Coordinates of N, CA, C and O in Angstrom, one line a residue:
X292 N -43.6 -0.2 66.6 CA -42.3 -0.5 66.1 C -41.3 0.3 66.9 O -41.4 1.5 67.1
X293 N -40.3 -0.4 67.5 CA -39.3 0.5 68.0 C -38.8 1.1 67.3 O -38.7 0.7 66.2
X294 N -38.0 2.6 67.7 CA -37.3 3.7 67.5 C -36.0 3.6 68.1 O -35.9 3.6 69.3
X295 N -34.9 3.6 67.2 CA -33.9 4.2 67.9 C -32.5 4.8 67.2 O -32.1 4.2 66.1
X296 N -31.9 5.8 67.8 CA -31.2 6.6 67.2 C -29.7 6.4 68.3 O -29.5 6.8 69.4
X297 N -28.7 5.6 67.3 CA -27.3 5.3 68.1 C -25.9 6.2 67.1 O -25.1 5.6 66.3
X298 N -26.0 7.1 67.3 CA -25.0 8.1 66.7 C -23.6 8.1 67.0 O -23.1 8.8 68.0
X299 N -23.0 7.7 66.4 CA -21.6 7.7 67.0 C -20.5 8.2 65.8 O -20.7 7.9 64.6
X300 N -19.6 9.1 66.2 CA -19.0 9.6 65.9 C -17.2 8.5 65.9 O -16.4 8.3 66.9
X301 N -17.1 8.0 64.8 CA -15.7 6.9 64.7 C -14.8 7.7 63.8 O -15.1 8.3 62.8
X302 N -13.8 7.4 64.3 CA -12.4 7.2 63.5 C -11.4 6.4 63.6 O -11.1 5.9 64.7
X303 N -10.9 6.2 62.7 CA -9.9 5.1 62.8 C -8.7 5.1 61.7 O -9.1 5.3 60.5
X304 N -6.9 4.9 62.0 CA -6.3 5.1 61.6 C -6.0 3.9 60.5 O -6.5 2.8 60.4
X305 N -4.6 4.9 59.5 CA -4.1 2.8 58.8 C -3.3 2.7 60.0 O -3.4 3.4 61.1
X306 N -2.6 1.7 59.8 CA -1.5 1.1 60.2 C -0.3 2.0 60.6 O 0.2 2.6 59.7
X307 N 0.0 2.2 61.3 CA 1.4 2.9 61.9 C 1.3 4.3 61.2 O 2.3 4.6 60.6
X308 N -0.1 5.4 61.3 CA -0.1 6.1 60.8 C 0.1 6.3 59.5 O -0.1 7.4 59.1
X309 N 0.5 5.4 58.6 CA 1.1 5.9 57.4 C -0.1 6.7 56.7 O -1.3 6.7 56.9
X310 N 0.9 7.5 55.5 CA -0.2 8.5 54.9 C -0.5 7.7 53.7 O 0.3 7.7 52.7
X311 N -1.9 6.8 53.7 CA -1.7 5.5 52.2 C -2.9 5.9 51.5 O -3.1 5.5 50.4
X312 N -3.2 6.2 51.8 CA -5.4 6.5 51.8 C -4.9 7.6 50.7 O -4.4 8.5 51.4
X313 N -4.9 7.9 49.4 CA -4.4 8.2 48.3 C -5.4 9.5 48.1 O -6.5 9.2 47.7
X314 N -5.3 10.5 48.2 CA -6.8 11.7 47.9 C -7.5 11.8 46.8 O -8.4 12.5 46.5
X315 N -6.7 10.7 46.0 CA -7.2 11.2 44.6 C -8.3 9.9 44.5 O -9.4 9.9 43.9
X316 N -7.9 8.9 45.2 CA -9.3 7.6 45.3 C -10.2 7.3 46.4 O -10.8 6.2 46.5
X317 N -10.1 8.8 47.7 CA -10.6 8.8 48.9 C -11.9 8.4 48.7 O -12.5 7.5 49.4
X318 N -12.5 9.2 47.7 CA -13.6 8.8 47.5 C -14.6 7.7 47.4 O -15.7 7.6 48.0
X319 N -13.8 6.7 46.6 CA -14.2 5.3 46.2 C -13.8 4.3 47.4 O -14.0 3.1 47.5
X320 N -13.3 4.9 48.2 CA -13.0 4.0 49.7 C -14.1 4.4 50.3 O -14.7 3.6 51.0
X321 N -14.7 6.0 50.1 CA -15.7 6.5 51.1 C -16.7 5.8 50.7 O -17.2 5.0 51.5
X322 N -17.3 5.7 49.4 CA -18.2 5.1 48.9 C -18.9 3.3 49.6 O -19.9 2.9 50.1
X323 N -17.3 2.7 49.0 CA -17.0 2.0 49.7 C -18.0 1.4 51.1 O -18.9 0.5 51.4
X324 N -17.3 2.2 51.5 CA -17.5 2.0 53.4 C -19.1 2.5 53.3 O -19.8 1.6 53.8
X325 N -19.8 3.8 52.8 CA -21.1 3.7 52.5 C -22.0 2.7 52.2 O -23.2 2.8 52.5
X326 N -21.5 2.0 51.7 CA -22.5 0.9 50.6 C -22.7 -0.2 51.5 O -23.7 -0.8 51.6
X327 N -21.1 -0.6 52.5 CA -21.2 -1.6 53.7 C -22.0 -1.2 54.8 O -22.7 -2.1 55.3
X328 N -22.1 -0.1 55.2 CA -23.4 0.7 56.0 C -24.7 0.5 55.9 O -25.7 0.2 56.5
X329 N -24.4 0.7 54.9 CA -26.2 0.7 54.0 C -26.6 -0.5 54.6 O -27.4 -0.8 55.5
X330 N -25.6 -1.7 53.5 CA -25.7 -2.7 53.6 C -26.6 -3.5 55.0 O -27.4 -4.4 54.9
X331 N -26.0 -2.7 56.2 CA -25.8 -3.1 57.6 C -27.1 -2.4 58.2 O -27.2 -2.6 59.4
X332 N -28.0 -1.6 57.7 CA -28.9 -0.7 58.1 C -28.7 0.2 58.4 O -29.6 0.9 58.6
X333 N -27.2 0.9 58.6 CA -26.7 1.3 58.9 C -26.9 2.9 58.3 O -27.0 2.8 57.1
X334 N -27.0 4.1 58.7 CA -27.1 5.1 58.2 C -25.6 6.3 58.5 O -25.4 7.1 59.5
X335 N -25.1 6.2 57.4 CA -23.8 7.2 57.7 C -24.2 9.1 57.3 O -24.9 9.3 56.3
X336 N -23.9 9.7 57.7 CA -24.7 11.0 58.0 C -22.9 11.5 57.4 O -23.0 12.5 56.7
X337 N -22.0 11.1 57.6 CA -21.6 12.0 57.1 C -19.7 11.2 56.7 O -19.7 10.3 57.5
X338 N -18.9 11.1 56.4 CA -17.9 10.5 56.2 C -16.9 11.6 55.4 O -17.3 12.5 54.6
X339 N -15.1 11.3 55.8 CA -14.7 11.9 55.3 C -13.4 11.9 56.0 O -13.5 11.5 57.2
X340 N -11.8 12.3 55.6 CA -10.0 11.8 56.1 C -9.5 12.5 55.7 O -9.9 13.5 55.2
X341 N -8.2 12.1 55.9 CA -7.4 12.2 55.5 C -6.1 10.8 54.7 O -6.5 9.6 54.5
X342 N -4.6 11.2 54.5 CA -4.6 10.1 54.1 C -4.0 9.2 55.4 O -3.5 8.1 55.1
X343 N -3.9 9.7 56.6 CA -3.7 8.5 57.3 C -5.2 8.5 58.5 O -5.0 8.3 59.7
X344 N -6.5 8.7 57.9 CA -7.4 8.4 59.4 C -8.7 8.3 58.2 O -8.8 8.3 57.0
X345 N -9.5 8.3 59.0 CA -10.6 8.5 58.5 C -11.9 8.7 59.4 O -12.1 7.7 60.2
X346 N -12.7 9.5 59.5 CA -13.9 10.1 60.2 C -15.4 9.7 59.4 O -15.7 9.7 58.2
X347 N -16.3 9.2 60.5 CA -17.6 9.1 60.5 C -18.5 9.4 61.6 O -18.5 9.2 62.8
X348 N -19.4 10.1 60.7 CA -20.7 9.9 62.0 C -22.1 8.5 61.3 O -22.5 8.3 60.2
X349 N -22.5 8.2 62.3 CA -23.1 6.7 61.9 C -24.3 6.9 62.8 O -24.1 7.5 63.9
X350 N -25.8 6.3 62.6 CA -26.4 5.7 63.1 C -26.1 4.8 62.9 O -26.0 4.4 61.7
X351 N -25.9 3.9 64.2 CA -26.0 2.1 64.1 C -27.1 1.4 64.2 O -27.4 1.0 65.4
X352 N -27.8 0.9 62.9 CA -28.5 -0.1 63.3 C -28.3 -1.3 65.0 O -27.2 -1.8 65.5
X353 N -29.5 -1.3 65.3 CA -29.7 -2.1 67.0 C -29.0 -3.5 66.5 O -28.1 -4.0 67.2
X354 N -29.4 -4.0 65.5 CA -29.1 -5.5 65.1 C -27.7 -5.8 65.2 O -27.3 -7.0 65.2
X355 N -26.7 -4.4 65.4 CA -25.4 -5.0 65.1 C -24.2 -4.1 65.8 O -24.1 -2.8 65.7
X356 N -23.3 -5.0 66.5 CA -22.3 -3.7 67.8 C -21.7 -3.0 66.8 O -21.6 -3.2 65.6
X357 N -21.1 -2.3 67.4 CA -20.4 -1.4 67.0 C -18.9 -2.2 66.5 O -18.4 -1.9 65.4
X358 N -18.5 -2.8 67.2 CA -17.1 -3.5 67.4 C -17.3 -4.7 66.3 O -16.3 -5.0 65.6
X359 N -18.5 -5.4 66.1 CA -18.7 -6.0 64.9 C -18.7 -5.3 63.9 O -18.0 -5.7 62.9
X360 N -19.4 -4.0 63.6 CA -20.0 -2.9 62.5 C -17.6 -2.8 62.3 O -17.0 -3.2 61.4
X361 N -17.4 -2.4 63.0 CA -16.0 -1.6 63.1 C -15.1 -2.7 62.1 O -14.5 -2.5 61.0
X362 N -15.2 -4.1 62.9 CA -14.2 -5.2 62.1 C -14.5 -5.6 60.6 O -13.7 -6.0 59.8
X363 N -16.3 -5.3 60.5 CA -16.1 -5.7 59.3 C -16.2 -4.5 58.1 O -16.0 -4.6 56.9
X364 N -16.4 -3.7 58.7 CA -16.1 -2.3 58.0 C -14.1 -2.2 57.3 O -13.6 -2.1 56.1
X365 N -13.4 -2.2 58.7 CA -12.4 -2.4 58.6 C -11.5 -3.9 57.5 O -10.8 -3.9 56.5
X366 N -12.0 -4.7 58.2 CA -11.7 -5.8 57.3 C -11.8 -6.1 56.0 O -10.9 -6.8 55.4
X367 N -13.4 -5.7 55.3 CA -13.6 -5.2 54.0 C -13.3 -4.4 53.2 O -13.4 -4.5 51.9
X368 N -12.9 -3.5 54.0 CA -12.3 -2.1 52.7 C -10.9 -2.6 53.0 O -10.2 -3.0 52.0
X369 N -10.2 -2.7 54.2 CA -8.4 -3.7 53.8 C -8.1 -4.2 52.7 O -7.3 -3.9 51.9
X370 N -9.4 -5.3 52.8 CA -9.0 -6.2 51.4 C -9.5 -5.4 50.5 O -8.5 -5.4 49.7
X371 N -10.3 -4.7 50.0 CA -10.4 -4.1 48.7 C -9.7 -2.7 48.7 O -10.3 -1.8 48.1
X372 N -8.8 -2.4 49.2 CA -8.3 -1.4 49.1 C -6.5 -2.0 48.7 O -5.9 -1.5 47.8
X373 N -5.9 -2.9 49.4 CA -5.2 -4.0 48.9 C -5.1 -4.8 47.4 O -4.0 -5.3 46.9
X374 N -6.7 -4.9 46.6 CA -7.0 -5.4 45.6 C -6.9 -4.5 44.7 O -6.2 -4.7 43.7
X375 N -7.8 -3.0 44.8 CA -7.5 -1.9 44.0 C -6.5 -1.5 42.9 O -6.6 -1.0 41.7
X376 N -5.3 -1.8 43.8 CA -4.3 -0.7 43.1 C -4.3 0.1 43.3 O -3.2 0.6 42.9
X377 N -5.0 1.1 44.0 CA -5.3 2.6 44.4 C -4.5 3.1 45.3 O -4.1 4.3 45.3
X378 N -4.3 2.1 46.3 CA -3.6 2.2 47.5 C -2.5 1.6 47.6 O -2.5 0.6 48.3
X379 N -1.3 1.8 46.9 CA 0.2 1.1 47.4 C 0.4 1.4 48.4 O -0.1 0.5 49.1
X380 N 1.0 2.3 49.2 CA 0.9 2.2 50.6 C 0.5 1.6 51.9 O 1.1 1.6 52.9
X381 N -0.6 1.1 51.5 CA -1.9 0.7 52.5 C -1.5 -0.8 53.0 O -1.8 -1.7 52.3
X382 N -0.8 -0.9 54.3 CA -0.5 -2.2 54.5 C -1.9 -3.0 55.3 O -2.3 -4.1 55.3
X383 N -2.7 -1.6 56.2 CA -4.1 -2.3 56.9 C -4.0 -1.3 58.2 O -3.2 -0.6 58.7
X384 N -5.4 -1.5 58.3 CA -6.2 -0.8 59.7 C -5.4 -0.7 60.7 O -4.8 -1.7 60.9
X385 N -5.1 0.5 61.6 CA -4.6 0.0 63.1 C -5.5 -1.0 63.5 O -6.5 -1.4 63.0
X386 N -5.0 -1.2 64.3 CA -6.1 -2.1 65.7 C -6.9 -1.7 66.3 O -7.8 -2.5 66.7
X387 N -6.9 -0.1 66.5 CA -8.3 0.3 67.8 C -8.7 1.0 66.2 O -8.3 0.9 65.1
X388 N -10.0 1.9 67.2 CA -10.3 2.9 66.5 C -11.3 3.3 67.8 O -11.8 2.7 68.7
X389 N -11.3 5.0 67.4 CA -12.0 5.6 68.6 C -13.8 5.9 68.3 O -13.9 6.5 67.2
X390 N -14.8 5.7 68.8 CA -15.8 6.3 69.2 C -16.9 6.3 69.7 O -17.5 5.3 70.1
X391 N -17.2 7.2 69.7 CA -18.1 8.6 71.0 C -19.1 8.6 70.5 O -19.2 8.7 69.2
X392 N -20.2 8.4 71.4 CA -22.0 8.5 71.0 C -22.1 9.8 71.2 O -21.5 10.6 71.9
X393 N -23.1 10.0 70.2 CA -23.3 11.7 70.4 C -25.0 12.0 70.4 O -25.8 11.0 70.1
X394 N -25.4 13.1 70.7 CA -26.7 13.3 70.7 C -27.1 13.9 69.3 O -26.3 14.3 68.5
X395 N -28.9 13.9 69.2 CA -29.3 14.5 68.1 C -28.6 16.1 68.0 O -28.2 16.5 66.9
X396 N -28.5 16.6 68.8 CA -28.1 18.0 68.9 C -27.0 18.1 68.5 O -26.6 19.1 67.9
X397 N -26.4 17.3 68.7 CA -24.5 17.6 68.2 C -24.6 16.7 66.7 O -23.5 16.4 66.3
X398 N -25.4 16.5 66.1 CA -25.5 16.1 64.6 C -24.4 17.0 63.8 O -23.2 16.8 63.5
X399 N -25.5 18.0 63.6 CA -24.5 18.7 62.7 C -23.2 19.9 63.0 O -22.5 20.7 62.2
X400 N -23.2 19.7 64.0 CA -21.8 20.4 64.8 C -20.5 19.4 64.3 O -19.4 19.9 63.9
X401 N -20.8 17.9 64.6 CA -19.6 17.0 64.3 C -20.1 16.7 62.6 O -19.3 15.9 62.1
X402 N -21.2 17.1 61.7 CA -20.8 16.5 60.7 C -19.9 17.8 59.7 O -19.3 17.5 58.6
X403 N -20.0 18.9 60.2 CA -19.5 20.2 60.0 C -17.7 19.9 60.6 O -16.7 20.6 60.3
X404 N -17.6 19.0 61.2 CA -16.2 18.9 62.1 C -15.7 18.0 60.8 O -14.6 18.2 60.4
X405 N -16.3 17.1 60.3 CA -15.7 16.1 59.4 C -15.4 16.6 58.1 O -14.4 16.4 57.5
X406 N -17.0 17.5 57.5 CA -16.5 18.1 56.3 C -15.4 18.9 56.5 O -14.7 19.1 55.4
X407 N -14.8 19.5 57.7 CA -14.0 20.3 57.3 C -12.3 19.9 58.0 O -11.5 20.5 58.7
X408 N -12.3 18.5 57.4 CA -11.2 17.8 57.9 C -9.9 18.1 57.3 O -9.0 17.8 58.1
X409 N -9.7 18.3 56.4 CA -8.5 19.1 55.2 C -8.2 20.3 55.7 O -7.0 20.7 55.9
X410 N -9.4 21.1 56.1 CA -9.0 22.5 57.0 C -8.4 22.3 58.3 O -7.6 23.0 58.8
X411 N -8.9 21.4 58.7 CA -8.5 21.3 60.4 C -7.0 21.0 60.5 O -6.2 21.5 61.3
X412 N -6.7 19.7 59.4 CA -5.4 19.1 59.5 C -4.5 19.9 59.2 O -3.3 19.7 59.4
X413 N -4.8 21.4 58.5 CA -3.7 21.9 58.2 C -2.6 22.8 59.1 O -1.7 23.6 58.8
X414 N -3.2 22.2 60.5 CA -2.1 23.0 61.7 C -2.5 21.6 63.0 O -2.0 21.8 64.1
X415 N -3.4 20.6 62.8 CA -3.3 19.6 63.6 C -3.2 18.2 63.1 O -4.1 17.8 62.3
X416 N -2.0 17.4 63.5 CA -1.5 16.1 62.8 C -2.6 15.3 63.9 O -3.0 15.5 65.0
X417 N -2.8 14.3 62.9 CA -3.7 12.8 63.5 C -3.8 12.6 64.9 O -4.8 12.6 65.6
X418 N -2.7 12.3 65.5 CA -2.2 11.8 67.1 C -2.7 13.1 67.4 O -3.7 12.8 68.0
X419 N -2.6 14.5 67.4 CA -3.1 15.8 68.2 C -4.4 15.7 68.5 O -5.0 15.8 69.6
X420 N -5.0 15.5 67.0 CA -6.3 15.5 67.1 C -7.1 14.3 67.7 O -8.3 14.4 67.8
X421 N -6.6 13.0 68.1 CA -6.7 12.3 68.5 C -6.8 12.2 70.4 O -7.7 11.8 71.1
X422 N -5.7 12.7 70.7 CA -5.6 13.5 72.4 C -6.5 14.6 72.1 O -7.2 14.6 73.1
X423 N -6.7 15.2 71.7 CA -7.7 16.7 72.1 C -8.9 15.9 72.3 O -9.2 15.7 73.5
X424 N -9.6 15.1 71.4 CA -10.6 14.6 71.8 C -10.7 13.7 73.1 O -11.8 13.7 73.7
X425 N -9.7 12.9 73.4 CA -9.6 12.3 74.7 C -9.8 13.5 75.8 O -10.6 13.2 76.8
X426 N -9.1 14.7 75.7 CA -8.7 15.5 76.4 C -10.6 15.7 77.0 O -11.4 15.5 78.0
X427 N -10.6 16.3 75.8 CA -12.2 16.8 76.0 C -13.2 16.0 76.7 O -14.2 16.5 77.2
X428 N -12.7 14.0 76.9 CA -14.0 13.4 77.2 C -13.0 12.9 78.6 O -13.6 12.0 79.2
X429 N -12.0 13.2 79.1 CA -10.8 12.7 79.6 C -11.8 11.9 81.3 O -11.8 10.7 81.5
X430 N -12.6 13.4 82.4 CA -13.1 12.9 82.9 C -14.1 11.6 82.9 O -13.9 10.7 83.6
X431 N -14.9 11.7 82.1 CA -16.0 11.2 81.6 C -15.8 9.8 81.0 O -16.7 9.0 80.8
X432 N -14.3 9.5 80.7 CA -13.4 8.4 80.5 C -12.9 7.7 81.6 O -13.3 6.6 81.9
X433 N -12.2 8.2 82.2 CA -11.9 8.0 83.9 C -13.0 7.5 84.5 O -13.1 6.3 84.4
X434 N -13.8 8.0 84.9 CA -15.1 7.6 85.6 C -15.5 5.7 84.9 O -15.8 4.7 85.6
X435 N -15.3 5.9 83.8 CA -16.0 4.4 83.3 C -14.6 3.9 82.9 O -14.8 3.0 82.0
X436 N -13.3 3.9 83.1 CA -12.3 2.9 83.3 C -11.7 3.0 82.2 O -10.9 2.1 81.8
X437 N -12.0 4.2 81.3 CA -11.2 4.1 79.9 C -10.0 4.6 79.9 O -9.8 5.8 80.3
X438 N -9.0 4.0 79.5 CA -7.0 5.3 79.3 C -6.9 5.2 78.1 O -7.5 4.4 77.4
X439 N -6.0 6.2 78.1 CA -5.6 6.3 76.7 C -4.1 5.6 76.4 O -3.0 5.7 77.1
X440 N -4.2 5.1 75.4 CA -2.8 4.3 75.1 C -2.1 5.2 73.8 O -3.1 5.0 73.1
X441 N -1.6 5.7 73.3 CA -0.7 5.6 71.9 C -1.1 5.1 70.8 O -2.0 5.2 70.0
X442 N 0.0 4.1 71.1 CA -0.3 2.9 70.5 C -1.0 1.8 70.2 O -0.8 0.7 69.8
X443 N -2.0 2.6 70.5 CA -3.4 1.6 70.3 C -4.1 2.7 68.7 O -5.1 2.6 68.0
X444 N -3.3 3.4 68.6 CA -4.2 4.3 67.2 C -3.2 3.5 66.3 O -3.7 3.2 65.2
X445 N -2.2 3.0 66.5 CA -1.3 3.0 65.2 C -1.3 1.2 64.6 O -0.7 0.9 63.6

């Protein structure tokens, strides 16, 4: 039987940054998005936001891209996050969302980076944290033809 381990470290904002993602029902969105993982084979190692982004680390099941795993991830909690009530704010997903394969070794370094996302935000806003990470992979992006846009988080 094949083996394989596809780790990727995603985030992805709402809409025009706004702060909608409500803290008091973060939860039941995290849930949420767990259950569609599952669903997918998918194994989420660790999840967790603010109210305008949201952070995961994921093995992705082989059966299914990332960019599929991303739209219907995205597309499904939209609408039930829209149906809720939980979320008045929440008009929908940006358009992109960022992420980075990571190794076994950097497991629990980034799942330590996510639990401690409430701490982090409290001296770096979304878009910062968003460029640092670019910053960090900036060459390694270059090389394979990637830029960074803005406006592609919002």
């Amino acid at each position: 039987m094949s083996k394989t381990l596809q780790l990727s470290h995603i985030v992805f904002g709402t809409r025009g940054r706004v702060k909608s993602i409500a803290p008091e029902h973060a939860e039941e969105l995290y849930r949420l998005i767990w259950s569609m993982l599952n669903d997918r084979r998918c194994k989420l190692y660790r999840i967790n936001g603010m109210p305008d982004h949201v952070h995961m680390l994921v093995d992705i099941h082989p059966a299914i891209s990332l960019a599929t795993l991303m739209e219907q991830v995205k597309s499904k909690s939209s609408q039930w996050m829209k149906k809720s009530g939980f979320f008045p704010l929440f008009e929908g997903w940006g358009r992109e969302y960022f992420a980075e394969s990571k190794g076994i070794i950097e497991k629990d370094k980034i799942i330590e980076y996510i639990k401690g996302q409430q701490r982090h935000h409290t001296t770096t806003p979304y878009i910062d944290e968003m460029r640092q990470l670019y910053r960090e992979m900036r060459q390694l992006y270059r090389e394979n033809g990637i830029e960074w846009h803005d406006d592609e988080l919002s």
